Structure formats: structure tokens, C-alpha cells
Amino acid sequence: MARRILVVDDEPGIRSALGQLLEYEGYDVRTAPNAAEGLAEYDRFRPHLVFMDIKMAGLDGLEALRQLKQTDPGALVVMISGHATIKTAVEATQAGAYDILEKPLDTDRILVLLRNALEHVDLAAENQRLRESIESRFEIVGRSFVIRALTDQIEKVAPTPARVLITGENGTGKELVARAIHKHSPRKARTFIEVNCAAIPSELIESELFGHMKGSFTGAVQDRPGKFEQADGGTLFLDEIGDMSLSAQAKVLRVLQDGVVTRIGGSKPLKVDVRVVAATNKELEEEISNGRFREDLYYRLNVVPLRVPPLRERREDIPLLVRHFLAVLARQDGLPPRDVDDAAVQRLQELEWPGNVRELRNTVERLLILASGPRITLTDVERLVGRRALESGGIGALSDIGTFEEFKYAAERAFLVAKLRQYDWNVSETARALDMPRSNVYKKIERYGLKREDA
């Protein structure tokens, strides 16, 4: 589709010459003889870029630029001047002009400016797409009573500086809650740093959190800031805090009390301003009783407790989640877009989901990859569910796909190939996406005899 350009100038010769040049270059061009008509045409045409003369009878170009920027702050406007001065250039820039062209217009300069300006448009559009992609990926989806109650709590606690402890089973979406708290807080423009305490070996967790100085231990080849320093001014999300070592817990407690960190091997305390949000799938009261978690740290973290409900307590949200994942996976992961039959959604709603929302998302992804037709049907769900559906009496003969074990082997192999292809054979990223250790992914690759050319 051709880019749209609007030319606003009270000189017919300028409108004609510039219009012909732009049309010859393949742009869709409209013109207006004065600023008032130019503003009206902008609303109708919605151009990607505007050329506007500064000196025009009636409403001049600078005032028109100011009005245009009020209604559309993203408008890209190049001003045209017959006798530009430094004062004029400053006024135009302050009003939001992208650039200024002087008459007589130079063809090469116009084309170079157009290329640069439209690259700016493309970059802005890509940034917006990425923001929308991130927001949709971390969106809390649901209309059930328990989810509405949770979002109400998030809206109340997010604007405050209070620490939050998020509890819930694996796969319920604790990270989404943490991100939502950050997004609706005064710190939203600053960094959100996540640390998975269960994924970092105990001997490295303190270096990860507090940083280290060069030479402080074997492998410390340079000074390195920790996550507390990196999150200064923003939010630090300590996921699976129940798996943190007792020595690291003691240091975290000190940071929460004093607001300072000291790198390993360092002597200079560094002041940090960090909001800590923690999450766990463990019963911390039980961990305290067994001597595995510090009671004083628990009370420091548990200022506002939030519980994320398991999927079995919000089954009415499953249809919304299924369609949300279908859209997100097709758009972001490049999987084939498919619709889903109501009967298939109902069957998914009836199943148990011990892995909660994460398991449901993985199931929807498998269905997108393995469904036999343009729509996901009840048959597709029954085949994928396999043994679980067989045990509940919800599936008929499997003679058309061989034994269950044969189907399971083929389905799992195809799914792993798709994930490896998605992450360009990066085993670490694939393991993270599948929520499993890298060693398990390597074992599966060996089990299915996969090679890079397969993915």
C-alpha cells in the first residue's frame, strides 16, 4: 500500500510540483490550498507525512502545526519556508515539526528527508507493536469472580510502595500479577527485573542479587552489578523466593531494612531504591516451622498478600483463555491461525489442569501445531488429551492413529521440533519456554533422534 502524503501550501506551483514529484515516486498524494482545509483533509486522509508551508493567508502554518499536534501528537510534519530564519526554525521545532525545507525546494533533499522520515514512522509503528505484544503476553485474562477480586486488589496496592507477596500453585500466573503491579505503579517507566530463585544455584544467588567485585571469587573476571542495583528506581520480582538459601535470605532482609547493598568482595555500601515483589508456590509458614525460611524476612515481604487462584477455581475463564492464547500464539509465534469449535472449548473446560494456565497455554499451542484441519475440533482435543480422556470415558477407538503410545510419541516429537525451530535450536530458550531444565530438553532431543536440520 502506497504511503500517504499531504501537501498544504497556498502557492499552486508548489502544490503541483511537489505533488507530481511524490506521485512519480509512488506516493498517494493529496493537496490543500490553506491551513484550514489542510487540517480538515488530515482528518479525512490520515497521511503518514505532511508538507506544510509556514506563511499562508489566514491561519499560518505554525499555528496549524500546533493545532495538529494537539489532536494527533504523532503527526509527522515537515515545514516549508521561503525565508527561514533561526527564530522560525526554533519555533517550528518547539511546535513539533520533524524538519524544515527552504524554498526553492531541492528534489534530492526532499527524497532523502522522506526516506528518513518514513523510517521514523516504521520504527514508531514497530515500537508500538512490540509494546502491544508485551502487554498482550502479560495480560491477566478472565472475568470470574476470583480474577475480578484479584485485579481489584492489584489496582489498590499497585500505586503504593508496599511490598507484596504473591502465592499460588505453579502455572497460575504469579509473574503476570507482579508485572501488573509494576505497570500500574509510579515506577512503571523504570526497570522491572525478574529473578527466579529456584533456577539459580545456591552458590551463585548472592552474586546474582548483590553483584560482585573483580577477583572476589573464581570466575569473577570483572565488576558486576547485582539485580538490586539494576532495579534501582524500579521493581525487583523475586520469583520462587521459598527456594532461596538462608544466607541469601539474611542479606535480602538487610537490604529491605537499610536500603543498601554491598557487592561480594566490596566494602562500599550502595544506596538502592527498589520495590520488592516476591512470589512462591510453597507454604512459607510451613517452611518457617521447618527452619528453611526466615520468619523476619517473611513478615518484611508479606505486607500485602495476594493469592492467585488455580484454574480449577475459575473454569469459567477457560473459553476466554483459549481464544486469547490462540490469538497470541498465532500473532507472536507465527503458528497457523485457527478457530476453535465450541465443543472443543467445552471439553477443555471439563478437564483437570494441574499445571494451571501454563498447562492450558501449552495445550493450545500443541493444538495449533497438530490440529488436522483449519479449525480445532473436539476430535483434536480428544486425540491430544489421549490417556486422560480415555480414563474419563470421553474418547472412542484410537485405531485411526495407532496405539496411544505411538500417537503420544509422534505428537511430543512434533511439538519439540516446533519449539526448537521457533527458538532457532537455542536449547536454553526452548527449555525456558517449556518450563523444564535444559538437561531434560537434551534428553528428549536424544530420545527422538533430533538433529538441527529437523528443526
CSV table of C-alpha atoms in Angstrom, one decimal:
chain,number,residue,atom,x,y,z
A,1,MET,CA,0.0,0.0,0.0
A,2,ALA,CA,1.4,3.4,-1.0
A,3,ARG,CA,2.3,5.8,1.7
A,4,ARG,CA,0.0,8.8,2.1
A,5,ILE,CA,1.4,12.4,1.8
A,6,LEU,CA,-0.5,15.6,2.3
A,7,VAL,CA,0.9,18.9,0.8
A,8,VAL,CA,-0.5,22.1,2.3
A,9,ASP,CA,0.7,25.3,0.5
A,10,ASP,CA,-1.1,28.4,-0.8
A,11,GLU,CA,1.1,28.5,-3.9
A,12,PRO,CA,-0.4,26.4,-6.7
A,13,GLY,CA,3.0,25.9,-8.3
A,14,ILE,CA,4.5,24.4,-5.2
A,15,ARG,CA,1.5,22.1,-4.7
A,16,SER,CA,1.7,21.0,-8.4
A,17,ALA,CA,5.5,20.4,-8.5
A,18,LEU,CA,5.7,18.7,-5.1
A,19,GLY,CA,2.6,16.6,-5.9
A,20,GLN,CA,4.0,15.4,-9.2
A,21,LEU,CA,7.3,14.5,-7.7
A,22,LEU,CA,5.8,12.5,-4.9
A,23,GLU,CA,3.3,10.7,-7.2
A,24,TYR,CA,6.1,9.8,-9.6
A,25,GLU,CA,7.9,8.2,-6.6
A,26,GLY,CA,4.9,6.1,-5.9
A,27,TYR,CA,3.2,8.0,-3.0
A,28,ASP,CA,-0.5,8.7,-2.6
A,29,VAL,CA,-0.7,12.5,-2.6
A,30,ARG,CA,-3.4,15.0,-1.7
A,31,THR,CA,-3.1,18.7,-1.5
A,32,ALA,CA,-4.8,21.7,0.2
A,33,PRO,CA,-4.6,25.4,-0.6
A,34,ASN,CA,-4.6,26.7,3.0
A,35,ALA,CA,-4.1,25.5,6.6
A,36,ALA,CA,-7.8,25.3,7.5
A,37,GLU,CA,-8.5,22.9,4.6
A,38,GLY,CA,-5.3,21.1,5.3
A,39,LEU,CA,-6.4,20.3,8.9
A,40,ALA,CA,-9.8,19.0,7.6
A,41,GLU,CA,-8.1,16.9,4.9
A,42,TYR,CA,-5.7,15.5,7.5
A,43,ASP,CA,-8.7,14.1,9.5
A,44,ARG,CA,-10.1,12.5,6.3
A,45,PHE,CA,-6.9,11.3,4.7
A,46,ARG,CA,-4.8,10.4,7.8
A,47,PRO,CA,-1.5,10.8,6.0
A,48,HIS,CA,1.8,9.4,7.0
A,49,LEU,CA,3.6,12.7,6.5
A,50,VAL,CA,2.6,16.4,5.9
A,51,PHE,CA,4.4,19.1,4.0
A,52,MET,CA,3.1,22.4,5.2
A,53,ASP,CA,4.0,26.0,4.3
A,54,ILE,CA,4.8,28.3,7.2
A,55,LYS,CA,3.5,31.6,5.7
A,56,MET,CA,-0.1,31.3,4.5
A,57,ALA,CA,-3.0,33.7,4.5
A,58,GLY,CA,-5.4,33.3,7.4
A,59,LEU,CA,-4.3,30.5,9.7
A,60,ASP,CA,-0.5,30.2,9.3
A,61,GLY,CA,1.5,27.0,9.2
A,62,LEU,CA,3.0,27.3,12.7
A,63,GLU,CA,-0.4,27.7,14.3
A,64,ALA,CA,-1.8,24.9,12.2
A,65,LEU,CA,1.1,22.7,13.3
A,66,ARG,CA,0.3,23.4,16.9
A,67,GLN,CA,-3.4,22.5,16.4
A,68,LEU,CA,-2.5,19.3,14.5
A,69,LYS,CA,-0.1,18.2,17.3
A,70,GLN,CA,-2.8,18.7,19.9
A,71,THR,CA,-5.2,16.4,18.1
A,72,ASP,CA,-2.5,13.9,16.9
A,73,PRO,CA,0.8,14.1,18.8
A,74,GLY,CA,2.3,11.5,16.5
A,75,ALA,CA,1.7,13.6,13.3
A,76,LEU,CA,4.9,13.9,11.2
A,77,VAL,CA,5.1,17.4,9.7
A,78,VAL,CA,7.8,19.0,7.5
A,79,MET,CA,7.5,22.7,7.3
A,80,ILE,CA,8.2,24.7,4.1
A,81,SER,CA,9.6,28.2,4.3
A,82,GLY,CA,10.5,30.8,1.6
A,83,HIS,CA,12.8,32.7,4.0
A,84,ALA,CA,13.5,30.6,7.1
A,85,THR,CA,15.3,32.2,10.0
A,86,ILE,CA,16.8,30.7,13.1
A,87,LYS,CA,13.8,32.1,15.0
A,88,THR,CA,11.4,30.4,12.6
A,89,ALA,CA,13.3,27.1,12.8
A,90,VAL,CA,13.3,27.2,16.6
A,91,GLU,CA,9.5,27.9,16.7
A,92,ALA,CA,8.8,25.1,14.3
A,93,THR,CA,10.9,22.7,16.2
A,94,GLN,CA,9.3,23.6,19.5
A,95,ALA,CA,5.9,23.2,18.0
A,96,GLY,CA,6.8,19.6,17.0
A,97,ALA,CA,8.0,19.9,13.3
A,98,TYR,CA,10.1,17.0,12.1
A,99,ASP,CA,12.2,19.2,9.8
A,100,ILE,CA,12.2,22.4,7.7
A,101,LEU,CA,12.7,22.7,4.0
A,102,GLU,CA,13.6,26.0,2.4
A,103,LYS,CA,12.3,27.2,-1.0
A,104,PRO,CA,13.3,26.7,-3.7
A,105,LEU,CA,12.8,23.0,-3.0
A,106,ASP,CA,15.6,20.6,-3.8
A,107,THR,CA,14.4,17.3,-5.2
A,108,ASP,CA,17.3,15.2,-3.7
A,109,ARG,CA,16.8,16.8,-0.3
A,110,ILE,CA,13.1,16.1,-0.4
A,111,LEU,CA,13.6,12.4,-1.2
A,112,VAL,CA,16.3,11.9,1.4
A,113,LEU,CA,14.2,13.6,4.0
A,114,LEU,CA,11.2,11.5,3.0
A,115,ARG,CA,13.1,8.2,3.3
A,116,ASN,CA,14.4,9.2,6.8
A,117,ALA,CA,11.0,10.4,8.0
A,118,LEU,CA,9.2,7.3,6.9
A,119,GLU,CA,11.8,5.1,8.5
A,120,HIS,CA,10.9,7.0,11.7
A,121,VAL,CA,7.2,6.1,11.1
A,122,ASP,CA,8.1,2.5,10.6
A,123,LEU,CA,10.2,2.5,13.8
A,124,ALA,CA,7.4,4.1,15.8
A,125,ALA,CA,4.9,1.5,14.5
A,126,GLU,CA,7.3,-1.3,15.3
A,127,ASN,CA,7.8,0.0,18.9
A,128,GLN,CA,4.0,0.3,19.3
A,129,ARG,CA,3.6,-3.3,18.0
A,130,LEU,CA,6.2,-4.5,20.5
A,131,ARG,CA,4.5,-2.7,23.4
A,132,GLU,CA,1.2,-4.3,22.4
A,133,SER,CA,2.9,-7.7,22.1
A,134,ILE,CA,4.4,-7.5,25.5
A,135,GLU,CA,1.2,-6.2,27.1
A,136,SER,CA,-0.9,-9.0,25.5
A,137,ARG,CA,1.7,-11.6,26.6
A,138,PHE,CA,1.4,-10.5,30.2
A,139,GLU,CA,-2.3,-9.7,30.2
A,140,ILE,CA,-4.4,-11.2,33.0
A,141,VAL,CA,-7.4,-12.7,31.2
A,142,GLY,CA,-10.6,-13.6,32.9
A,143,ARG,CA,-14.0,-12.4,34.2
A,144,SER,CA,-14.6,-14.9,37.0
A,145,PHE,CA,-15.3,-13.5,40.5
A,146,VAL,CA,-11.9,-14.6,41.8
A,147,ILE,CA,-10.0,-12.9,39.0
A,148,ARG,CA,-12.0,-9.7,39.3
A,149,ALA,CA,-11.3,-9.7,43.0
A,150,LEU,CA,-7.6,-10.2,42.3
A,151,THR,CA,-7.4,-7.4,39.8
A,152,ASP,CA,-9.2,-5.1,42.3
A,153,GLN,CA,-6.5,-5.9,44.8
A,154,ILE,CA,-3.8,-5.2,42.3
A,155,GLU,CA,-5.3,-1.8,41.4
A,156,LYS,CA,-5.4,-0.9,45.1
A,157,VAL,CA,-1.9,-2.0,46.0
A,158,ALA,CA,0.0,-1.1,42.8
A,159,PRO,CA,0.1,2.7,43.4
A,160,THR,CA,1.5,2.3,46.9
A,161,PRO,CA,5.1,1.5,47.8
A,162,ALA,CA,4.0,-1.6,49.8
A,163,ARG,CA,5.8,-4.9,49.4
A,164,VAL,CA,3.7,-7.7,48.0
A,165,LEU,CA,3.9,-11.5,48.5
A,166,ILE,CA,2.2,-13.4,45.7
A,167,THR,CA,1.2,-17.0,46.4
A,168,GLY,CA,-0.2,-19.7,44.2
A,169,GLU,CA,0.4,-23.0,42.5
A,170,ASN,CA,2.8,-23.4,39.6
A,171,GLY,CA,1.5,-22.1,36.4
A,172,THR,CA,-1.2,-19.8,37.8
A,173,GLY,CA,0.3,-16.6,36.6
A,174,LYS,CA,2.2,-15.1,39.5
A,175,GLU,CA,4.6,-13.3,37.2
A,176,LEU,CA,1.7,-11.7,35.4
A,177,VAL,CA,0.4,-10.3,38.7
A,178,ALA,CA,3.9,-8.9,39.5
A,179,ARG,CA,4.1,-7.2,36.1
A,180,ALA,CA,0.7,-5.8,36.5
A,181,ILE,CA,1.7,-4.3,39.9
A,182,HIS,CA,4.7,-2.7,38.3
A,183,LYS,CA,2.7,-1.5,35.2
A,184,HIS,CA,0.2,0.3,37.4
A,185,SER,CA,2.7,1.8,39.8
A,186,PRO,CA,4.6,5.1,39.8
A,187,ARG,CA,7.7,3.1,38.9
A,188,LYS,CA,6.2,1.9,35.6
A,189,ALA,CA,8.6,3.9,33.5
A,190,ARG,CA,11.6,2.3,35.3
A,191,THR,CA,13.1,-1.2,35.1
A,192,PHE,CA,11.2,-4.4,36.0
A,193,ILE,CA,13.8,-7.1,36.9
A,194,GLU,CA,12.9,-10.7,37.5
A,195,VAL,CA,15.0,-13.3,39.4
A,196,ASN,CA,13.9,-16.9,39.5
A,197,CYS,CA,15.5,-18.0,42.8
A,198,ALA,CA,14.8,-21.7,42.1
A,199,ALA,CA,16.7,-21.6,38.8
A,200,ILE,CA,20.0,-20.1,40.2
A,201,PRO,CA,22.4,-22.4,42.1
A,202,SER,CA,22.6,-21.5,45.8
A,203,GLU,CA,26.3,-20.7,45.4
A,204,LEU,CA,25.6,-18.1,42.7
A,205,ILE,CA,22.3,-16.5,44.0
A,206,GLU,CA,24.1,-13.9,46.2
A,207,SER,CA,26.3,-12.8,43.3
A,208,GLU,CA,23.2,-12.6,41.1
A,209,LEU,CA,21.3,-10.4,43.6
A,210,PHE,CA,24.0,-8.2,45.1
A,211,GLY,CA,26.8,-8.2,42.4
A,212,HIS,CA,30.5,-8.8,42.9
A,213,MET,CA,33.9,-7.2,42.5
A,214,LYS,CA,36.6,-8.4,40.2
A,215,GLY,CA,38.6,-11.2,41.8
A,216,SER,CA,36.2,-11.7,44.7
A,217,PHE,CA,35.9,-15.4,43.7
A,218,THR,CA,37.0,-17.8,41.0
A,219,GLY,CA,35.4,-16.7,37.7
A,220,ALA,CA,34.8,-13.1,38.8
A,221,VAL,CA,36.8,-11.5,36.0
A,222,GLN,CA,35.2,-8.1,36.2
A,223,ASP,CA,33.0,-5.9,38.4
A,224,ARG,CA,29.3,-6.8,38.0
A,225,PRO,CA,26.2,-5.1,39.4
A,226,GLY,CA,23.6,-7.3,41.0
A,227,LYS,CA,19.8,-7.3,40.4
A,228,PHE,CA,19.1,-4.9,43.2
A,229,GLU,CA,21.4,-2.3,41.6
A,230,GLN,CA,19.9,-3.0,38.2
A,231,ALA,CA,16.4,-2.5,39.5
A,232,ASP,CA,17.2,0.8,41.3
A,233,GLY,CA,14.2,3.1,40.9
A,234,GLY,CA,12.1,0.2,39.6
A,235,THR,CA,10.7,-3.2,40.7
A,236,LEU,CA,12.5,-6.4,41.6
A,237,PHE,CA,10.5,-9.5,41.3
A,238,LEU,CA,11.9,-12.4,43.4
A,239,ASP,CA,10.1,-15.4,42.0
A,240,GLU,CA,10.1,-18.7,43.9
A,241,ILE,CA,11.6,-17.0,47.0
A,242,GLY,CA,10.9,-20.1,49.1
A,243,ASP,CA,13.8,-21.8,47.3
A,244,MET,CA,16.3,-19.1,48.4
A,245,SER,CA,19.2,-20.2,50.6
A,246,LEU,CA,19.2,-19.0,54.3
A,247,SER,CA,22.4,-17.0,53.8
A,248,ALA,CA,20.9,-15.1,50.9
A,249,GLN,CA,17.7,-14.5,52.8
A,250,ALA,CA,19.7,-12.8,55.6
A,251,LYS,CA,21.3,-10.4,53.0
A,252,VAL,CA,17.9,-9.7,51.4
A,253,LEU,CA,16.5,-8.9,54.8
A,254,ARG,CA,19.3,-6.4,55.4
A,255,VAL,CA,18.6,-4.7,52.0
A,256,LEU,CA,14.9,-4.4,52.9
A,257,GLN,CA,15.8,-2.9,56.3
A,258,ASP,CA,18.5,-0.5,55.3
A,259,GLY,CA,18.0,0.1,51.6
A,260,VAL,CA,21.7,-0.6,50.8
A,261,VAL,CA,23.6,-3.4,49.1
A,262,THR,CA,27.3,-4.3,49.2
A,263,ARG,CA,28.8,-6.3,46.4
A,264,ILE,CA,30.6,-9.5,47.2
A,265,GLY,CA,34.2,-8.6,47.7
A,266,GLY,CA,33.4,-5.0,48.1
A,267,SER,CA,33.3,-2.7,51.1
A,268,LYS,CA,31.3,0.3,49.8
A,269,PRO,CA,27.6,0.1,50.5
A,270,LEU,CA,25.4,1.3,47.7
A,271,LYS,CA,22.0,3.0,48.3
A,272,VAL,CA,19.2,1.5,46.3
A,273,ASP,CA,15.5,2.4,45.9
A,274,VAL,CA,13.8,-0.8,44.9
A,275,ARG,CA,10.3,-2.1,45.3
A,276,VAL,CA,10.4,-5.8,46.0
A,277,VAL,CA,7.6,-8.1,44.9
A,278,ALA,CA,8.1,-11.8,45.8
A,279,ALA,CA,6.2,-15.0,44.8
A,280,THR,CA,6.2,-18.6,45.9
A,281,ASN,CA,4.3,-21.8,45.4
A,282,LYS,CA,5.3,-23.0,48.8
A,283,GLU,CA,3.6,-22.6,52.2
A,284,LEU,CA,6.1,-20.3,53.8
A,285,GLU,CA,4.6,-20.8,57.3
A,286,GLU,CA,5.5,-24.5,57.0
A,287,GLU,CA,8.9,-23.6,55.7
A,288,ILE,CA,9.5,-21.4,58.7
A,289,SER,CA,8.4,-24.2,61.0
A,290,ASN,CA,10.9,-26.5,59.4
A,291,GLY,CA,13.7,-23.9,59.6
A,292,ARG,CA,14.0,-23.3,55.9
A,293,PHE,CA,12.7,-19.8,55.8
A,294,ARG,CA,13.4,-16.8,58.0
A,295,GLU,CA,10.3,-15.6,59.9
A,296,ASP,CA,11.6,-12.0,60.0
A,297,LEU,CA,12.0,-11.9,56.2
A,298,TYR,CA,8.5,-13.4,55.7
A,299,TYR,CA,7.0,-10.5,57.6
A,300,ARG,CA,9.1,-8.0,55.7
A,301,LEU,CA,7.8,-9.4,52.4
A,302,ASN,CA,4.2,-10.2,53.3
A,303,VAL,CA,3.0,-6.6,53.8
A,304,VAL,CA,0.2,-7.2,51.2
A,305,PRO,CA,-0.5,-10.9,50.5
A,306,LEU,CA,-2.1,-11.7,47.1
A,307,ARG,CA,-3.3,-15.2,46.2
A,308,VAL,CA,-3.5,-16.3,42.5
A,309,PRO,CA,-6.3,-18.9,42.2
A,310,PRO,CA,-5.7,-22.2,40.4
A,311,LEU,CA,-7.5,-22.8,37.1
A,312,ARG,CA,-9.9,-25.3,38.7
A,313,GLU,CA,-11.4,-22.4,40.8
A,314,ARG,CA,-12.0,-20.3,37.6
A,315,ARG,CA,-13.2,-22.7,35.0
A,316,GLU,CA,-15.5,-20.1,33.5
A,317,ASP,CA,-12.4,-18.3,32.3
A,318,ILE,CA,-11.1,-21.2,30.2
A,319,PRO,CA,-13.0,-20.2,27.0
A,320,LEU,CA,-11.6,-16.7,27.2
A,321,LEU,CA,-8.1,-18.0,27.9
A,322,VAL,CA,-8.3,-20.5,25.0
A,323,ARG,CA,-9.2,-17.8,22.5
A,324,HIS,CA,-6.7,-15.4,23.9
A,325,PHE,CA,-3.8,-17.9,23.5
A,326,LEU,CA,-5.0,-18.8,20.0
A,327,ALA,CA,-4.7,-15.1,19.0
A,328,VAL,CA,-1.4,-14.5,20.8
A,329,LEU,CA,0.4,-17.7,19.6
A,330,ALA,CA,-0.7,-17.1,16.0
A,331,ARG,CA,0.4,-13.5,16.1
A,332,GLN,CA,3.6,-13.7,18.1
A,333,ASP,CA,4.9,-17.2,17.5
A,334,GLY,CA,4.0,-17.5,13.8
A,335,LEU,CA,1.8,-20.5,14.3
A,336,PRO,CA,-1.0,-21.1,11.8
A,337,PRO,CA,-4.2,-19.2,12.9
A,338,ARG,CA,-7.1,-21.4,13.6
A,339,ASP,CA,-10.6,-21.0,15.1
A,340,VAL,CA,-11.9,-23.5,17.7
A,341,ASP,CA,-15.3,-25.3,17.9
A,342,ASP,CA,-17.5,-24.7,20.9
A,343,ALA,CA,-17.5,-28.4,21.7
A,344,ALA,CA,-13.7,-28.4,21.8
A,345,VAL,CA,-13.7,-25.5,24.2
A,346,GLN,CA,-16.3,-27.2,26.4
A,347,ARG,CA,-14.1,-30.3,26.5
A,348,LEU,CA,-11.1,-28.3,27.6
A,349,GLN,CA,-13.2,-26.7,30.3
A,350,GLU,CA,-14.1,-30.1,31.7
A,351,LEU,CA,-10.5,-31.3,32.1
A,352,GLU,CA,-8.3,-31.1,35.2
A,353,TRP,CA,-5.4,-28.7,34.9
A,354,PRO,CA,-2.8,-29.5,37.5
A,355,GLY,CA,-0.3,-27.2,35.6
A,356,ASN,CA,-3.0,-24.4,35.6
A,357,VAL,CA,-2.8,-21.6,33.0
A,358,ARG,CA,0.7,-22.6,31.8
A,359,GLU,CA,-0.5,-26.1,31.0
A,360,LEU,CA,-3.6,-24.8,29.2
A,361,ARG,CA,-1.4,-22.5,27.1
A,362,ASN,CA,0.9,-25.3,26.2
A,363,THR,CA,-2.1,-27.4,25.3
A,364,VAL,CA,-3.5,-24.7,23.0
A,365,GLU,CA,0.0,-24.4,21.4
A,366,ARG,CA,0.0,-28.2,20.7
A,367,LEU,CA,-3.5,-28.0,19.2
A,368,LEU,CA,-2.4,-25.2,16.9
A,369,ILE,CA,0.5,-27.3,15.7
A,370,LEU,CA,-1.2,-30.7,15.5
A,371,ALA,CA,-4.8,-29.9,14.6
A,372,SER,CA,-5.7,-31.7,11.3
A,373,GLY,CA,-7.9,-29.0,9.8
A,374,PRO,CA,-8.5,-25.3,9.6
A,375,ARG,CA,-10.4,-25.4,12.9
A,376,ILE,CA,-9.6,-27.1,16.2
A,377,THR,CA,-12.3,-29.7,16.8
A,378,LEU,CA,-13.5,-31.9,19.6
A,379,THR,CA,-11.6,-34.8,17.9
A,380,ASP,CA,-8.4,-32.8,18.0
A,381,VAL,CA,-8.8,-32.2,21.7
A,382,GLU,CA,-9.6,-35.8,22.4
A,383,ARG,CA,-6.6,-37.1,20.5
A,384,LEU,CA,-4.3,-34.7,22.3
A,385,VAL,CA,-5.7,-35.4,25.7
A,386,GLY,CA,-5.2,-39.1,24.9
A,387,ARG,CA,-5.0,-41.3,28.0
A,388,ARG,CA,-6.5,-38.6,30.3
A,389,ALA,CA,-9.6,-38.6,28.1
A,390,LEU,CA,-9.6,-42.4,27.8
A,391,GLU,CA,-9.7,-42.8,31.6
A,392,SER,CA,-12.7,-40.4,31.9
A,393,GLY,CA,-14.6,-42.3,29.1
A,394,GLY,CA,-14.6,-39.3,26.7
A,395,ILE,CA,-12.8,-40.9,23.7
A,396,GLY,CA,-13.6,-43.7,21.4
A,397,ALA,CA,-11.4,-46.0,19.5
A,398,LEU,CA,-7.9,-44.9,18.6
A,399,SER,CA,-7.4,-47.3,15.8
A,400,ASP,CA,-7.1,-44.5,13.2
A,401,ILE,CA,-4.0,-43.1,14.9
A,402,GLY,CA,-2.4,-46.4,16.1
A,403,THR,CA,-1.7,-47.1,19.8
A,404,PHE,CA,-1.8,-44.3,22.3
A,405,GLU,CA,1.9,-44.6,22.9
A,406,GLU,CA,2.6,-44.2,19.2
A,407,PHE,CA,0.4,-41.1,19.0
A,408,LYS,CA,2.0,-39.7,22.1
A,409,TYR,CA,5.5,-40.3,20.8
A,410,ALA,CA,4.7,-38.6,17.4
A,411,ALA,CA,2.9,-35.7,19.0
A,412,GLU,CA,5.6,-34.9,21.5
A,413,ARG,CA,8.3,-35.2,18.9
A,414,ALA,CA,6.4,-32.8,16.6
A,415,PHE,CA,5.9,-30.4,19.4
A,416,LEU,CA,9.5,-30.4,20.4
A,417,VAL,CA,10.6,-29.9,16.8
A,418,ALA,CA,8.3,-26.9,16.5
A,419,LYS,CA,9.6,-25.3,19.7
A,420,LEU,CA,13.3,-25.8,18.7
A,421,ARG,CA,12.5,-24.3,15.3
A,422,GLN,CA,10.8,-21.3,17.0
A,423,TYR,CA,13.9,-20.6,19.1
A,424,ASP,CA,16.4,-21.4,16.3
A,425,TRP,CA,17.7,-24.5,18.1
A,426,ASN,CA,18.6,-22.5,21.3
A,427,VAL,CA,18.1,-25.2,23.9
A,428,SER,CA,18.2,-22.7,26.8
A,429,GLU,CA,15.4,-20.6,25.3
A,430,THR,CA,13.4,-23.8,24.4
A,431,ALA,CA,13.8,-25.1,28.0
A,432,ARG,CA,12.6,-21.8,29.4
A,433,ALA,CA,9.6,-21.8,27.1
A,434,LEU,CA,8.7,-25.4,28.1
A,435,ASP,CA,9.4,-24.6,31.8
A,436,MET,CA,11.8,-27.5,32.2
A,437,PRO,CA,15.5,-28.0,32.9
A,438,ARG,CA,17.9,-27.9,29.9
A,439,SER,CA,19.0,-31.4,30.7
A,440,ASN,CA,15.5,-32.7,30.1
A,441,VAL,CA,15.4,-31.0,26.7
A,442,TYR,CA,18.7,-32.6,25.8
A,443,LYS,CA,17.4,-36.0,26.8
A,444,LYS,CA,14.3,-35.5,24.7
A,445,ILE,CA,16.4,-34.5,21.7
A,446,GLU,CA,18.5,-37.6,22.1
A,447,ARG,CA,15.4,-39.8,22.7
A,448,TYR,CA,13.7,-38.6,19.5
A,449,GLY,CA,17.0,-38.7,17.5
A,450,LEU,CA,16.6,-35.0,16.5
A,451,LYS,CA,19.2,-33.1,14.6
A,452,ARG,CA,19.4,-29.4,13.8
A,453,GLU,CA,18.1,-30.0,10.3
A,454,ASP,CA,14.9,-31.4,11.8
A,455,ALA,CA,14.1,-28.1,13.4
